[in-house]
Amino acid sequence: MTRVAAVDCGTNSIRLLIADAARRDGTFALNDVVREMRVVRLGQGVDATGELAQEALDRTFAAAADYASMIRDQGASRVRFVATSATRDAANRQVFVDGIRELLGVEPEVISGDEEAALSFAGASSVLPSRGQDPVLVVDLGGGSTEFVLGDASGVIAAKSVDIGCVRMTERHLLTDPPTAEEIAAAEADVDAAISQAALIVPLERTSAVVGVAGSITTITAHALRLPAYSPDAIHGTELSITVIREAASDLLRMTRAERAALPYMHPGRVDVIGAGALVWRRVLERMAEVTDGRISTAVSSEHDILDGIALSVL
């Protein structure tokens, strides 16, 4: 048994997983000890300015200091800290790297989109039933980027990270509350272009099933299920038709921020960006139905994602 800690610092949130890892049938399985998420919006304004804002850094460092205490208290012997889209894009990312190193005593890794995609696939596939050699598409919808990863039992076949995410699309296009038809059309044009870019690398038409991960997708699932509160157990592994997901996503997109804030399963830090996340997920699934001639008609939500992949990678 090995106790490991993984930190995933994205554009919208910073998350911690402390888990005990045990080898089973030649692979490692994780047993959660601590799973924590804080919305710090590290990517605030990065799409426009190209730099991490000082107030965003302060929020992130405060959360990282808390995580450092938890890691010490729980006695994790191996730690890996990964930063993704917002930090990749920032000209002043060294300030972030130096601050995290001082707080946690580990070198934060600003990983490429391709490595982010591979870790997302590893995390999602580690807890889902195997489909053998039938390729599965994992879609990781983050704050600054979205990863498309096609893989099977042997591993990743192809992957592409594209710059569409709930924070980036909100800041770039969805400025009105609720967004106007013109804003939605502009955002959809960006999303369509990004999907087409991903399709040049990832053979989407080979997909046998779609798995969606990260907070936007799980929140859309919670909305489709009309849960009385956010419940990872109720969400994980849920398979819904694209029609149902489209209706839930469209509903979230046309709501006001106040209406979204009143939903019992809505995290406060996701209220202002979930409309953009819903737009991206809706369009991705519509395109998947198109490229597979309707063969893909459902999608599965997973609560396990890149955070699990990071923890597994240190083993």
C-alpha positions as protocol buffer text, in pm:
chain_id: "A"
residue {
  index: 1
  type: MET
  ca { x: 0 y: 0 z: 0 }
}
residue {
  index: 2
  type: THR
  ca { x: 138 y: 340 z: -104 }
}
residue {
  index: 3
  type: ARG
  ca { x: -20 y: 674 z: -8 }
}
residue {
  index: 4
  type: VAL
  ca { x: 6 y: 929 z: -288 }
}
residue {
  index: 5
  type: ALA
  ca { x: -110 y: 1287 z: -341 }
}
residue {
  index: 6
  type: ALA
  ca { x: -209 y: 1448 z: -669 }
}
residue {
  index: 7
  type: VAL
  ca { x: -289 y: 1813 z: -735 }
}
residue {
  index: 8
  type: ASP
  ca { x: -458 y: 1930 z: -1055 }
}
residue {
  index: 9
  type: CYS
  ca { x: -447 y: 2307 z: -1102 }
}
residue {
  index: 10
  type: GLY
  ca { x: -666 y: 2411 z: -1392 }
}
residue {
  index: 11
  type: THR
  ca { x: -813 y: 2732 z: -1525 }
}
residue {
  index: 12
  type: ASN
  ca { x: -1114 y: 2733 z: -1292 }
}
residue {
  index: 13
  type: SER
  ca { x: -1034 y: 2505 z: -999 }
}
residue {
  index: 14
  type: ILE
  ca { x: -752 y: 2347 z: -803 }
}
residue {
  index: 15
  type: ARG
  ca { x: -816 y: 1993 z: -681 }
}
residue {
  index: 16
  type: LEU
  ca { x: -643 y: 1754 z: -442 }
}
residue {
  index: 17
  type: LEU
  ca { x: -655 y: 1376 z: -425 }
}
residue {
  index: 18
  type: ILE
  ca { x: -483 y: 1184 z: -147 }
}
residue {
  index: 19
  type: ALA
  ca { x: -528 y: 812 z: -201 }
}
residue {
  index: 20
  type: ASP
  ca { x: -396 y: 474 z: -96 }
}
residue {
  index: 21
  type: ALA
  ca { x: -281 y: 273 z: -396 }
}
residue {
  index: 22
  type: ALA
  ca { x: -281 y: -105 z: -400 }
}
residue {
  index: 23
  type: ARG
  ca { x: -179 y: -337 z: -682 }
}
residue {
  index: 24
  type: ARG
  ca { x: -460 y: -560 z: -809 }
}
residue {
  index: 25
  type: ASP
  ca { x: -428 y: -798 z: -1103 }
}
residue {
  index: 26
  type: GLY
  ca { x: -120 y: -621 z: -1232 }
}
residue {
  index: 27
  type: THR
  ca { x: -265 y: -270 z: -1212 }
}
residue {
  index: 28
  type: PHE
  ca { x: -305 y: -13 z: -935 }
}
residue {
  index: 29
  type: ALA
  ca { x: -638 y: 76 z: -777 }
}
residue {
  index: 30
  type: LEU
  ca { x: -692 y: 395 z: -576 }
}
residue {
  index: 31
  type: ASN
  ca { x: -883 y: 422 z: -251 }
}
residue {
  index: 32
  type: ASP
  ca { x: -967 y: 786 z: -172 }
}
residue {
  index: 33
  type: VAL
  ca { x: -851 y: 933 z: 157 }
}
residue {
  index: 34
  type: VAL
  ca { x: -912 y: 1299 z: 70 }
}
residue {
  index: 35
  type: ARG
  ca { x: -1073 y: 1443 z: -244 }
}
residue {
  index: 36
  type: GLU
  ca { x: -1101 y: 1823 z: -234 }
}
residue {
  index: 37
  type: MET
  ca { x: -1188 y: 2098 z: -483 }
}
residue {
  index: 38
  type: ARG
  ca { x: -1160 y: 2477 z: -459 }
}
residue {
  index: 39
  type: VAL
  ca { x: -1267 y: 2720 z: -731 }
}
residue {
  index: 40
  type: VAL
  ca { x: -986 y: 2977 z: -753 }
}
residue {
  index: 41
  type: ARG
  ca { x: -1026 y: 3093 z: -1118 }
}
residue {
  index: 42
  type: LEU
  ca { x: -652 y: 3097 z: -1183 }
}
residue {
  index: 43
  type: GLY
  ca { x: -728 y: 3166 z: -1549 }
}
residue {
  index: 44
  type: GLN
  ca { x: -908 y: 3493 z: -1475 }
}
residue {
  index: 45
  type: GLY
  ca { x: -840 y: 3723 z: -1771 }
}
residue {
  index: 46
  type: VAL
  ca { x: -559 y: 3508 z: -1919 }
}
residue {
  index: 47
  type: ASP
  ca { x: -733 y: 3477 z: -2257 }
}
residue {
  index: 48
  type: ALA
  ca { x: -733 y: 3858 z: -2288 }
}
residue {
  index: 49
  type: THR
  ca { x: -412 y: 3962 z: -2110 }
}
residue {
  index: 50
  type: GLY
  ca { x: -182 y: 3663 z: -2151 }
}
residue {
  index: 51
  type: GLU
  ca { x: -86 y: 3684 z: -1782 }
}
residue {
  index: 52
  type: LEU
  ca { x: -201 y: 3540 z: -1450 }
}
residue {
  index: 53
  type: ALA
  ca { x: -371 y: 3811 z: -1242 }
}
residue {
  index: 54
  type: GLN
  ca { x: -224 y: 3876 z: -897 }
}
residue {
  index: 55
  type: GLU
  ca { x: -559 y: 3822 z: -721 }
}
residue {
  index: 56
  type: ALA
  ca { x: -595 y: 3487 z: -901 }
}
residue {
  index: 57
  type: LEU
  ca { x: -245 y: 3386 z: -791 }
}
residue {
  index: 58
  type: ASP
  ca { x: -328 y: 3486 z: -432 }
}
residue {
  index: 59
  type: ARG
  ca { x: -642 y: 3270 z: -430 }
}
residue {
  index: 60
  type: THR
  ca { x: -452 y: 2976 z: -576 }
}
residue {
  index: 61
  type: PHE
  ca { x: -160 y: 3005 z: -332 }
}
residue {
  index: 62
  type: ALA
  ca { x: -403 y: 3016 z: -36 }
}
residue {
  index: 63
  type: ALA
  ca { x: -565 y: 2691 z: -152 }
}
residue {
  index: 64
  type: ALA
  ca { x: -226 y: 2533 z: -221 }
}
residue {
  index: 65
  type: ALA
  ca { x: -111 y: 2618 z: 134 }
}
residue {
  index: 66
  type: ASP
  ca { x: -416 y: 2436 z: 273 }
}
residue {
  index: 67
  type: TYR
  ca { x: -345 y: 2138 z: 48 }
}
residue {
  index: 68
  type: ALA
  ca { x: 18 y: 2128 z: 164 }
}
residue {
  index: 69
  type: SER
  ca { x: -104 y: 2094 z: 524 }
}
residue {
  index: 70
  type: MET
  ca { x: -342 y: 1813 z: 432 }
}
residue {
  index: 71
  type: ILE
  ca { x: -69 y: 1626 z: 244 }
}
residue {
  index: 72
  type: ARG
  ca { x: 164 y: 1648 z: 543 }
}
residue {
  index: 73
  type: ASP
  ca { x: -109 y: 1549 z: 789 }
}
residue {
  index: 74
  type: GLN
  ca { x: -208 y: 1245 z: 582 }
}
residue {
  index: 75
  type: GLY
  ca { x: 151 y: 1129 z: 532 }
}
residue {
  index: 76
  type: ALA
  ca { x: 154 y: 1099 z: 152 }
}
residue {
  index: 77
  type: SER
  ca { x: 491 y: 963 z: 42 }
}
residue {
  index: 78
  type: ARG
  ca { x: 469 y: 1070 z: -323 }
}
residue {
  index: 79
  type: VAL
  ca { x: 331 y: 1398 z: -452 }
}
residue {
  index: 80
  type: ARG
  ca { x: 275 y: 1529 z: -805 }
}
residue {
  index: 81
  type: PHE
  ca { x: 144 y: 1877 z: -887 }
}
residue {
  index: 82
  type: VAL
  ca { x: 20 y: 1938 z: -1242 }
}
residue {
  index: 83
  type: ALA
  ca { x: -90 y: 2270 z: -1395 }
}
residue {
  index: 84
  type: THR
  ca { x: -274 y: 2292 z: -1724 }
}
residue {
  index: 85
  type: SER
  ca { x: -430 y: 2540 z: -1966 }
}
residue {
  index: 86
  type: ALA
  ca { x: -420 y: 2877 z: -1789 }
}
residue {
  index: 87
  type: THR
  ca { x: -60 y: 2829 z: -1676 }
}
residue {
  index: 88
  type: ARG
  ca { x: 50 y: 2706 z: -2021 }
}
residue {
  index: 89
  type: ASP
  ca { x: -83 y: 3030 z: -2171 }
}
residue {
  index: 90
  type: ALA
  ca { x: 60 y: 3275 z: -1914 }
}
residue {
  index: 91
  type: ALA
  ca { x: 372 y: 3481 z: -1981 }
}
residue {
  index: 92
  type: ASN
  ca { x: 433 y: 3517 z: -1605 }
}
residue {
  index: 93
  type: ARG
  ca { x: 392 y: 3151 z: -1518 }
}
residue {
  index: 94
  type: GLN
  ca { x: 731 y: 3143 z: -1341 }
}
residue {
  index: 95
  type: VAL
  ca { x: 574 y: 3342 z: -1055 }
}
residue {
  index: 96
  type: PHE
  ca { x: 321 y: 3062 z: -1018 }
}
residue {
  index: 97
  type: VAL
  ca { x: 587 y: 2789 z: -1039 }
}
residue {
  index: 98
  type: ASP
  ca { x: 807 y: 2954 z: -776 }
}
residue {
  index: 99
  type: GLY
  ca { x: 515 y: 3009 z: -539 }
}
residue {
  index: 100
  type: ILE
  ca { x: 390 y: 2651 z: -559 }
}
residue {
  index: 101
  type: ARG
  ca { x: 740 y: 2509 z: -512 }
}
residue {
  index: 102
  type: GLU
  ca { x: 782 y: 2715 z: -194 }
}
residue {
  index: 103
  type: LEU
  ca { x: 444 y: 2606 z: -55 }
}
residue {
  index: 104
  type: LEU
  ca { x: 447 y: 2234 z: -137 }
}
residue {
  index: 105
  type: GLY
  ca { x: 815 y: 2155 z: -172 }
}
residue {
  index: 106
  type: VAL
  ca { x: 760 y: 1995 z: -514 }
}
residue {
  index: 107
  type: GLU
  ca { x: 819 y: 2127 z: -862 }
}
residue {
  index: 108
  type: PRO
  ca { x: 484 y: 2203 z: -1030 }
}
residue {
  index: 109
  type: GLU
  ca { x: 472 y: 2060 z: -1379 }
}
residue {
  index: 110
  type: VAL
  ca { x: 315 y: 2277 z: -1648 }
}
residue {
  index: 111
  type: ILE
  ca { x: 216 y: 1994 z: -1880 }
}
residue {
  index: 112
  type: SER
  ca { x: 133 y: 1999 z: -2249 }
}
residue {
  index: 113
  type: GLY
  ca { x: -216 y: 1952 z: -2382 }
}
residue {
  index: 114
  type: ASP
  ca { x: -120 y: 1607 z: -2510 }
}
residue {
  index: 115
  type: GLU
  ca { x: -1 y: 1491 z: -2169 }
}
residue {
  index: 116
  type: GLU
  ca { x: -311 y: 1640 z: -2009 }
}
residue {
  index: 117
  type: ALA
  ca { x: -520 y: 1433 z: -2251 }
}
residue {
  index: 118
  type: ALA
  ca { x: -332 y: 1112 z: -2172 }
}
residue {
  index: 119
  type: LEU
  ca { x: -369 y: 1162 z: -1796 }
}
residue {
  index: 120
  type: SER
  ca { x: -741 y: 1230 z: -1837 }
}
residue {
  index: 121
  type: PHE
  ca { x: -787 y: 907 z: -2030 }
}
residue {
  index: 122
  type: ALA
  ca { x: -588 y: 708 z: -1773 }
}
residue {
  index: 123
  type: GLY
  ca { x: -797 y: 846 z: -1487 }
}
residue {
  index: 124
  type: ALA
  ca { x: -1135 y: 795 z: -1653 }
}
residue {
  index: 125
  type: SER
  ca { x: -1059 y: 448 z: -1790 }
}
residue {
  index: 126
  type: SER
  ca { x: -922 y: 326 z: -1455 }
}
residue {
  index: 127
  type: VAL
  ca { x: -1271 y: 304 z: -1303 }
}
residue {
  index: 128
  type: LEU
  ca { x: -1494 y: 234 z: -1604 }
}
residue {
  index: 129
  type: PRO
  ca { x: -1582 y: -111 z: -1739 }
}
residue {
  index: 130
  type: SER
  ca { x: -1341 y: -219 z: -2011 }
}
residue {
  index: 131
  type: ARG
  ca { x: -1470 y: -220 z: -2368 }
}
residue {
  index: 132
  type: GLY
  ca { x: -1172 y: -421 z: -2488 }
}
residue {
  index: 133
  type: GLN
  ca { x: -1048 y: -302 z: -2825 }
}
residue {
  index: 134
  type: ASP
  ca { x: -1355 y: -87 z: -2897 }
}
residue {
  index: 135
  type: PRO
  ca { x: -1222 y: 271 z: -2899 }
}
residue {
  index: 136
  type: VAL
  ca { x: -1370 y: 503 z: -2635 }
}
residue {
  index: 137
  type: LEU
  ca { x: -1356 y: 882 z: -2661 }
}
residue {
  index: 138
  type: VAL
  ca { x: -1287 y: 1064 z: -2334 }
}
residue {
  index: 139
  type: VAL
  ca { x: -1375 y: 1435 z: -2343 }
}
residue {
  index: 140
  type: ASP
  ca { x: -1225 y: 1644 z: -2061 }
}
residue {
  index: 141
  type: LEU
  ca { x: -1402 y: 1982 z: -2062 }
}
residue {
  index: 142
  type: GLY
  ca { x: -1198 y: 2224 z: -1854 }
}
residue {
  index: 143
  type: GLY
  ca { x: -1190 y: 2596 z: -1792 }
}
residue {
  index: 144
  type: GLY
  ca { x: -940 y: 2691 z: -2061 }
}
residue {
  index: 145
  type: SER
  ca { x: -915 y: 2384 z: -2284 }
}
residue {
  index: 146
  type: THR
  ca { x: -1094 y: 2065 z: -2380 }
}
residue {
  index: 147
  type: GLU
  ca { x: -914 y: 1737 z: -2444 }
}
residue {
  index: 148
  type: PHE
  ca { x: -1034 y: 1476 z: -2693 }
}
residue {
  index: 149
  type: VAL
  ca { x: -873 y: 1138 z: -2625 }
}
residue {
  index: 150
  type: LEU
  ca { x: -950 y: 821 z: -2818 }
}
residue {
  index: 151
  type: GLY
  ca { x: -821 y: 503 z: -2661 }
}
residue {
  index: 152
  type: ASP
  ca { x: -882 y: 135 z: -2595 }
}
residue {
  index: 153
  type: ALA
  ca { x: -757 y: -133 z: -2359 }
}
residue {
  index: 154
  type: SER
  ca { x: -405 y: -86 z: -2498 }
}
residue {
  index: 155
  type: GLY
  ca { x: -397 y: 286 z: -2419 }
}
residue {
  index: 156
  type: VAL
  ca { x: -427 y: 614 z: -2606 }
}
residue {
  index: 157
  type: ILE
  ca { x: -477 y: 591 z: -2983 }
}
residue {
  index: 158
  type: ALA
  ca { x: -486 y: 966 z: -3052 }
}
residue {
  index: 159
  type: ALA
  ca { x: -535 y: 1283 z: -2852 }
}
residue {
  index: 160
  type: LYS
  ca { x: -576 y: 1655 z: -2909 }
}
residue {
  index: 161
  type: SER
  ca { x: -615 y: 1949 z: -2670 }
}
residue {
  index: 162
  type: VAL
  ca { x: -799 y: 2254 z: -2805 }
}
residue {
  index: 163
  type: ASP
  ca { x: -851 y: 2599 z: -2655 }
}
residue {
  index: 164
  type: ILE
  ca { x: -1221 y: 2587 z: -2576 }
}
residue {
  index: 165
  type: GLY
  ca { x: -1328 y: 2579 z: -2212 }
}
residue {
  index: 166
  type: CYS
  ca { x: -1600 y: 2719 z: -1989 }
}
residue {
  index: 167
  type: VAL
  ca { x: -1395 y: 3012 z: -1856 }
}
residue {
  index: 168
  type: ARG
  ca { x: -1237 y: 3100 z: -2191 }
}
residue {
  index: 169
  type: MET
  ca { x: -1569 y: 3090 z: -2380 }
}
residue {
  index: 170
  type: THR
  ca { x: -1746 y: 3292 z: -2108 }
}
residue {
  index: 171
  type: GLU
  ca { x: -1484 y: 3565 z: -2106 }
}
residue {
  index: 172
  type: ARG
  ca { x: -1454 y: 3572 z: -2483 }
}
residue {
  index: 173
  type: HIS
  ca { x: -1821 y: 3555 z: -2586 }
}
residue {
  index: 174
  type: LEU
  ca { x: -2095 y: 3507 z: -2324 }
}
residue {
  index: 175
  type: LEU
  ca { x: -2092 y: 3851 z: -2167 }
}
residue {
  index: 176
  type: THR
  ca { x: -2467 y: 3914 z: -2131 }
}
residue {
  index: 177
  type: ASP
  ca { x: -2690 y: 3765 z: -1862 }
}
residue {
  index: 178
  type: PRO
  ca { x: -2839 y: 3552 z: -2010 }
}
residue {
  index: 179
  type: PRO
  ca { x: -2629 y: 3538 z: -2329 }
}
residue {
  index: 180
  type: THR
  ca { x: -2773 y: 3674 z: -2652 }
}
residue {
  index: 181
  type: ALA
  ca { x: -2831 y: 3468 z: -2966 }
}
residue {
  index: 182
  type: GLU
  ca { x: -2540 y: 3649 z: -3131 }
}
residue {
  index: 183
  type: GLU
  ca { x: -2304 y: 3566 z: -2843 }
}
residue {
  index: 184
  type: ILE
  ca { x: -2410 y: 3201 z: -2852 }
}
residue {
  index: 185
  type: ALA
  ca { x: -2356 y: 3185 z: -3228 }
}
residue {
  index: 186
  type: ALA
  ca { x: -2006 y: 3332 z: -3196 }
}
residue {
  index: 187
  type: ALA
  ca { x: -1914 y: 3085 z: -2921 }
}
residue {
  index: 188
  type: GLU
  ca { x: -2051 y: 2792 z: -3124 }
}
residue {
  index: 189
  type: ALA
  ca { x: -1841 y: 2900 z: -3421 }
}
residue {
  index: 190
  type: ASP
  ca { x: -1529 y: 2883 z: -3202 }
}
residue {
  index: 191
  type: VAL
  ca { x: -1632 y: 2543 z: -3065 }
}
residue {
  index: 192
  type: ASP
  ca { x: -1704 y: 2402 z: -3411 }
}
residue {
  index: 193
  type: ALA
  ca { x: -1366 y: 2519 z: -3537 }
}
residue {
  index: 194
  type: ALA
  ca { x: -1194 y: 2358 z: -3238 }
}
residue {
  index: 195
  type: ILE
  ca { x: -1375 y: 2026 z: -3286 }
}
residue {
  index: 196
  type: SER
  ca { x: -1273 y: 2027 z: -3652 }
}
residue {
  index: 197
  type: GLN
  ca { x: -914 y: 2091 z: -3542 }
}
residue {
  index: 198
  type: ALA
  ca { x: -932 y: 1796 z: -3302 }
}
residue {
  index: 199
  type: ALA
  ca { x: -1081 y: 1575 z: -3573 }
}
residue {
  index: 200
  type: LEU
  ca { x: -768 y: 1625 z: -3787 }
}
residue {
  index: 201
  type: ILE
  ca { x: -573 y: 1431 z: -3521 }
}
residue {
  index: 202
  type: VAL
  ca { x: -835 y: 1215 z: -3350 }
}
residue {
  index: 203
  type: PRO
  ca { x: -1045 y: 980 z: -3571 }
}
residue {
  index: 204
  type: LEU
  ca { x: -1374 y: 1065 z: -3401 }
}
residue {
  index: 205
  type: GLU
  ca { x: -1573 y: 842 z: -3636 }
}
residue {
  index: 206
  type: ARG
  ca { x: -1409 y: 533 z: -3481 }
}
residue {
  index: 207
  type: THR
  ca { x: -1563 y: 606 z: -3140 }
}
residue {
  index: 208
  type: SER
  ca { x: -1776 y: 330 z: -2985 }
}
residue {
  index: 209
  type: ALA
  ca { x: -1870 y: 528 z: -2671 }
}
residue {
  index: 210
  type: VAL
  ca { x: -1822 y: 879 z: -2530 }
}
residue {
  index: 211
  type: VAL
  ca { x: -1719 y: 949 z: -2169 }
}
residue {
  index: 212
  type: GLY
  ca { x: -1731 y: 1305 z: -2037 }
}
residue {
  index: 213
  type: VAL
  ca { x: -1527 y: 1419 z: -1737 }
}
residue {
  index: 214
  type: ALA
  ca { x: -1476 y: 1735 z: -1527 }
}
residue {
  index: 215
  type: GLY
  ca { x: -1708 y: 1967 z: -1341 }
}
residue {
  index: 216
  type: SER
  ca { x: -1905 y: 2122 z: -1627 }
}
residue {
  index: 217
  type: ILE
  ca { x: -2010 y: 1782 z: -1757 }
}
residue {
  index: 218
  type: THR
  ca { x: -2093 y: 1634 z: -1418 }
}
residue {
  index: 219
  type: THR
  ca { x: -2297 y: 1944 z: -1329 }
}
residue {
  index: 220
  type: ILE
  ca { x: -2493 y: 1917 z: -1656 }
}
residue {
  index: 221
  type: THR
  ca { x: -2561 y: 1554 z: -1563 }
}
residue {
  index: 222
  type: ALA
  ca { x: -2682 y: 1661 z: -1218 }
}
residue {
  index: 223
  type: HIS
  ca { x: -2916 y: 1909 z: -1389 }
}
residue {
  index: 224
  type: ALA
  ca { x: -3049 y: 1644 z: -1628 }
}
residue {
  index: 225
  type: LEU
  ca { x: -3116 y: 1416 z: -1330 }
}
residue {
  index: 226
  type: ARG
  ca { x: -3265 y: 1704 z: -1126 }
}
residue {
  index: 227
  type: LEU
  ca { x: -3075 y: 1589 z: -819 }
}
residue {
  index: 228
  type: PRO
  ca { x: -3173 y: 1736 z: -479 }
}
residue {
  index: 229
  type: ALA
  ca { x: -2801 y: 1801 z: -415 }
}
residue {
  index: 230
  type: TYR
  ca { x: -2473 y: 1736 z: -592 }
}
residue {
  index: 231
  type: SER
  ca { x: -2397 y: 1364 z: -553 }
}
residue {
  index: 232
  type: PRO
  ca { x: -2084 y: 1210 z: -709 }
}
residue {
  index: 233
  type: ASP
  ca { x: -2224 y: 861 z: -649 }
}
residue {
  index: 234
  type: ALA
  ca { x: -2545 y: 943 z: -839 }
}
residue {
  index: 235
  type: ILE
  ca { x: -2355 y: 1107 z: -1126 }
}
residue {
  index: 236
  type: HIS
  ca { x: -2062 y: 870 z: -1180 }
}
residue {
  index: 237
  type: GLY
  ca { x: -2126 y: 617 z: -1455 }
}
residue {
  index: 238
  type: THR
  ca { x: -2461 y: 769 z: -1554 }
}
residue {
  index: 239
  type: GLU
  ca { x: -2539 y: 719 z: -1922 }
}
residue {
  index: 240
  type: LEU
  ca { x: -2784 y: 964 z: -2077 }
}
residue {
  index: 241
  type: SER
  ca { x: -2912 y: 1010 z: -2430 }
}
residue {
  index: 242
  type: ILE
  ca { x: -2771 y: 1301 z: -2628 }
}
residue {
  index: 243
  type: THR
  ca { x: -3126 y: 1433 z: -2654 }
}
residue {
  index: 244
  type: VAL
  ca { x: -3159 y: 1453 z: -2274 }
}
residue {
  index: 245
  type: ILE
  ca { x: -2813 y: 1607 z: -2236 }
}
residue {
  index: 246
  type: ARG
  ca { x: -2887 y: 1863 z: -2508 }
}
residue {
  index: 247
  type: GLU
  ca { x: -3208 y: 1968 z: -2331 }
}
residue {
  index: 248
  type: ALA
  ca { x: -3029 y: 2003 z: -1995 }
}
residue {
  index: 249
  type: ALA
  ca { x: -2742 y: 2197 z: -2153 }
}
residue {
  index: 250
  type: SER
  ca { x: -2976 y: 2430 z: -2343 }
}
residue {
  index: 251
  type: ASP
  ca { x: -3172 y: 2494 z: -2024 }
}
residue {
  index: 252
  type: LEU
  ca { x: -2857 y: 2596 z: -1833 }
}
residue {
  index: 253
  type: LEU
  ca { x: -2740 y: 2814 z: -2121 }
}
residue {
  index: 254
  type: ARG
  ca { x: -3060 y: 3019 z: -2133 }
}
residue {
  index: 255
  type: MET
  ca { x: -3090 y: 3062 z: -1752 }
}
residue {
  index: 256
  type: THR
  ca { x: -2980 y: 3379 z: -1577 }
}
residue {
  index: 257
  type: ARG
  ca { x: -2692 y: 3359 z: -1329 }
}
residue {
  index: 258
  type: ALA
  ca { x: -2937 y: 3404 z: -1044 }
}
residue {
  index: 259
  type: GLU
  ca { x: -3148 y: 3111 z: -1165 }
}
residue {
  index: 260
  type: ARG
  ca { x: -2840 y: 2888 z: -1192 }
}
residue {
  index: 261
  type: ALA
  ca { x: -2720 y: 2993 z: -847 }
}
residue {
  index: 262
  type: ALA
  ca { x: -3050 y: 2872 z: -700 }
}
residue {
  index: 263
  type: LEU
  ca { x: -3001 y: 2516 z: -827 }
}
residue {
  index: 264
  type: PRO
  ca { x: -2924 y: 2281 z: -534 }
}
residue {
  index: 265
  type: TYR
  ca { x: -2641 y: 2099 z: -716 }
}
residue {
  index: 266
  type: MET
  ca { x: -2464 y: 2410 z: -852 }
}
residue {
  index: 267
  type: HIS
  ca { x: -2123 y: 2492 z: -703 }
}
residue {
  index: 268
  type: PRO
  ca { x: -2099 y: 2870 z: -641 }
}
residue {
  index: 269
  type: GLY
  ca { x: -1774 y: 2889 z: -836 }
}
residue {
  index: 270
  type: ARG
  ca { x: -1936 y: 2738 z: -1143 }
}
residue {
  index: 271
  type: VAL
  ca { x: -2247 y: 2960 z: -1164 }
}
residue {
  index: 272
  type: ASP
  ca { x: -2104 y: 3216 z: -1407 }
}
residue {
  index: 273
  type: VAL
  ca { x: -1929 y: 2970 z: -1642 }
}
residue {
  index: 274
  type: ILE
  ca { x: -2161 y: 2667 z: -1658 }
}
residue {
  index: 275
  type: GLY
  ca { x: -2354 y: 2819 z: -1950 }
}
residue {
  index: 276
  type: ALA
  ca { x: -2040 y: 2811 z: -2164 }
}
residue {
  index: 277
  type: GLY
  ca { x: -1958 y: 2460 z: -2042 }
}
residue {
  index: 278
  type: ALA
  ca { x: -2309 y: 2352 z: -2141 }
}
residue {
  index: 279
  type: LEU
  ca { x: -2266 y: 2508 z: -2485 }
}
residue {
  index: 280
  type: VAL
  ca { x: -1938 y: 2324 z: -2545 }
}
residue {
  index: 281
  type: TRP
  ca { x: -2068 y: 1984 z: -2426 }
}
residue {
  index: 282
  type: ARG
  ca { x: -2389 y: 2020 z: -2628 }
}
residue {
  index: 283
  type: ARG
  ca { x: -2202 y: 2098 z: -2948 }
}
residue {
  index: 284
  type: VAL
  ca { x: -1943 y: 1823 z: -2895 }
}
residue {
  index: 285
  type: LEU
  ca { x: -2215 y: 1560 z: -2861 }
}
residue {
  index: 286
  type: GLU
  ca { x: -2410 y: 1695 z: -3159 }
}
residue {
  index: 287
  type: ARG
  ca { x: -2095 y: 1668 z: -3370 }
}
residue {
  index: 288
  type: MET
  ca { x: -2026 y: 1317 z: -3242 }
}
residue {
  index: 289
  type: ALA
  ca { x: -2374 y: 1209 z: -3349 }
}
residue {
  index: 290
  type: GLU
  ca { x: -2310 y: 1365 z: -3690 }
}
residue {
  index: 291
  type: VAL
  ca { x: -1969 y: 1210 z: -3757 }
}
residue {
  index: 292
  type: THR
  ca { x: -2089 y: 862 z: -3652 }
}
residue {
  index: 293
  type: ASP
  ca { x: -2417 y: 886 z: -3849 }
}
residue {
  index: 294
  type: GLY
  ca { x: -2617 y: 858 z: -3529 }
}
residue {
  index: 295
  type: ARG
  ca { x: -2433 y: 553 z: -3396 }
}
residue {
  index: 296
  type: ILE
  ca { x: -2326 y: 757 z: -3092 }
}
residue {
  index: 297
  type: SER
  ca { x: -2654 y: 849 z: -2924 }
}
residue {
  index: 298
  type: THR
  ca { x: -2554 y: 852 z: -2556 }
}
residue {
  index: 299
  type: ALA
  ca { x: -2272 y: 974 z: -2330 }
}
residue {
  index: 300
  type: VAL
  ca { x: -2143 y: 857 z: -1992 }
}
residue {
  index: 301
  type: SER
  ca { x: -2036 y: 1092 z: -1711 }
}
residue {
  index: 302
  type: SER
  ca { x: -1733 y: 1006 z: -1497 }
}
residue {
  index: 303
  type: GLU
  ca { x: -1633 y: 1160 z: -1165 }
}
residue {
  index: 304
  type: HIS
  ca { x: -1282 y: 1022 z: -1216 }
}
residue {
  index: 305
  type: ASP
  ca { x: -1053 y: 1210 z: -1448 }
}
residue {
  index: 306
  type: ILE
  ca { x: -709 y: 1369 z: -1479 }
}
residue {
  index: 307
  type: LEU
  ca { x: -675 y: 1389 z: -1100 }
}
residue {
  index: 308
  type: ASP
  ca { x: -686 y: 1010 z: -1078 }
}
residue {
  index: 309
  type: GLY
  ca { x: -452 y: 989 z: -1376 }
}
residue {
  index: 310
  type: ILE
  ca { x: -199 y: 1209 z: -1196 }
}
residue {
  index: 311
  type: ALA
  ca { x: -215 y: 992 z: -884 }
}
residue {
  index: 312
  type: LEU
  ca { x: -168 y: 675 z: -1088 }
}
residue {
  index: 313
  type: SER
  ca { x: 124 y: 826 z: -1280 }
}
residue {
  index: 314
  type: VAL
  ca { x: 345 y: 857 z: -970 }
}
residue {
  index: 315
  type: LEU
  ca { x: 321 y: 479 z: -916 }
}
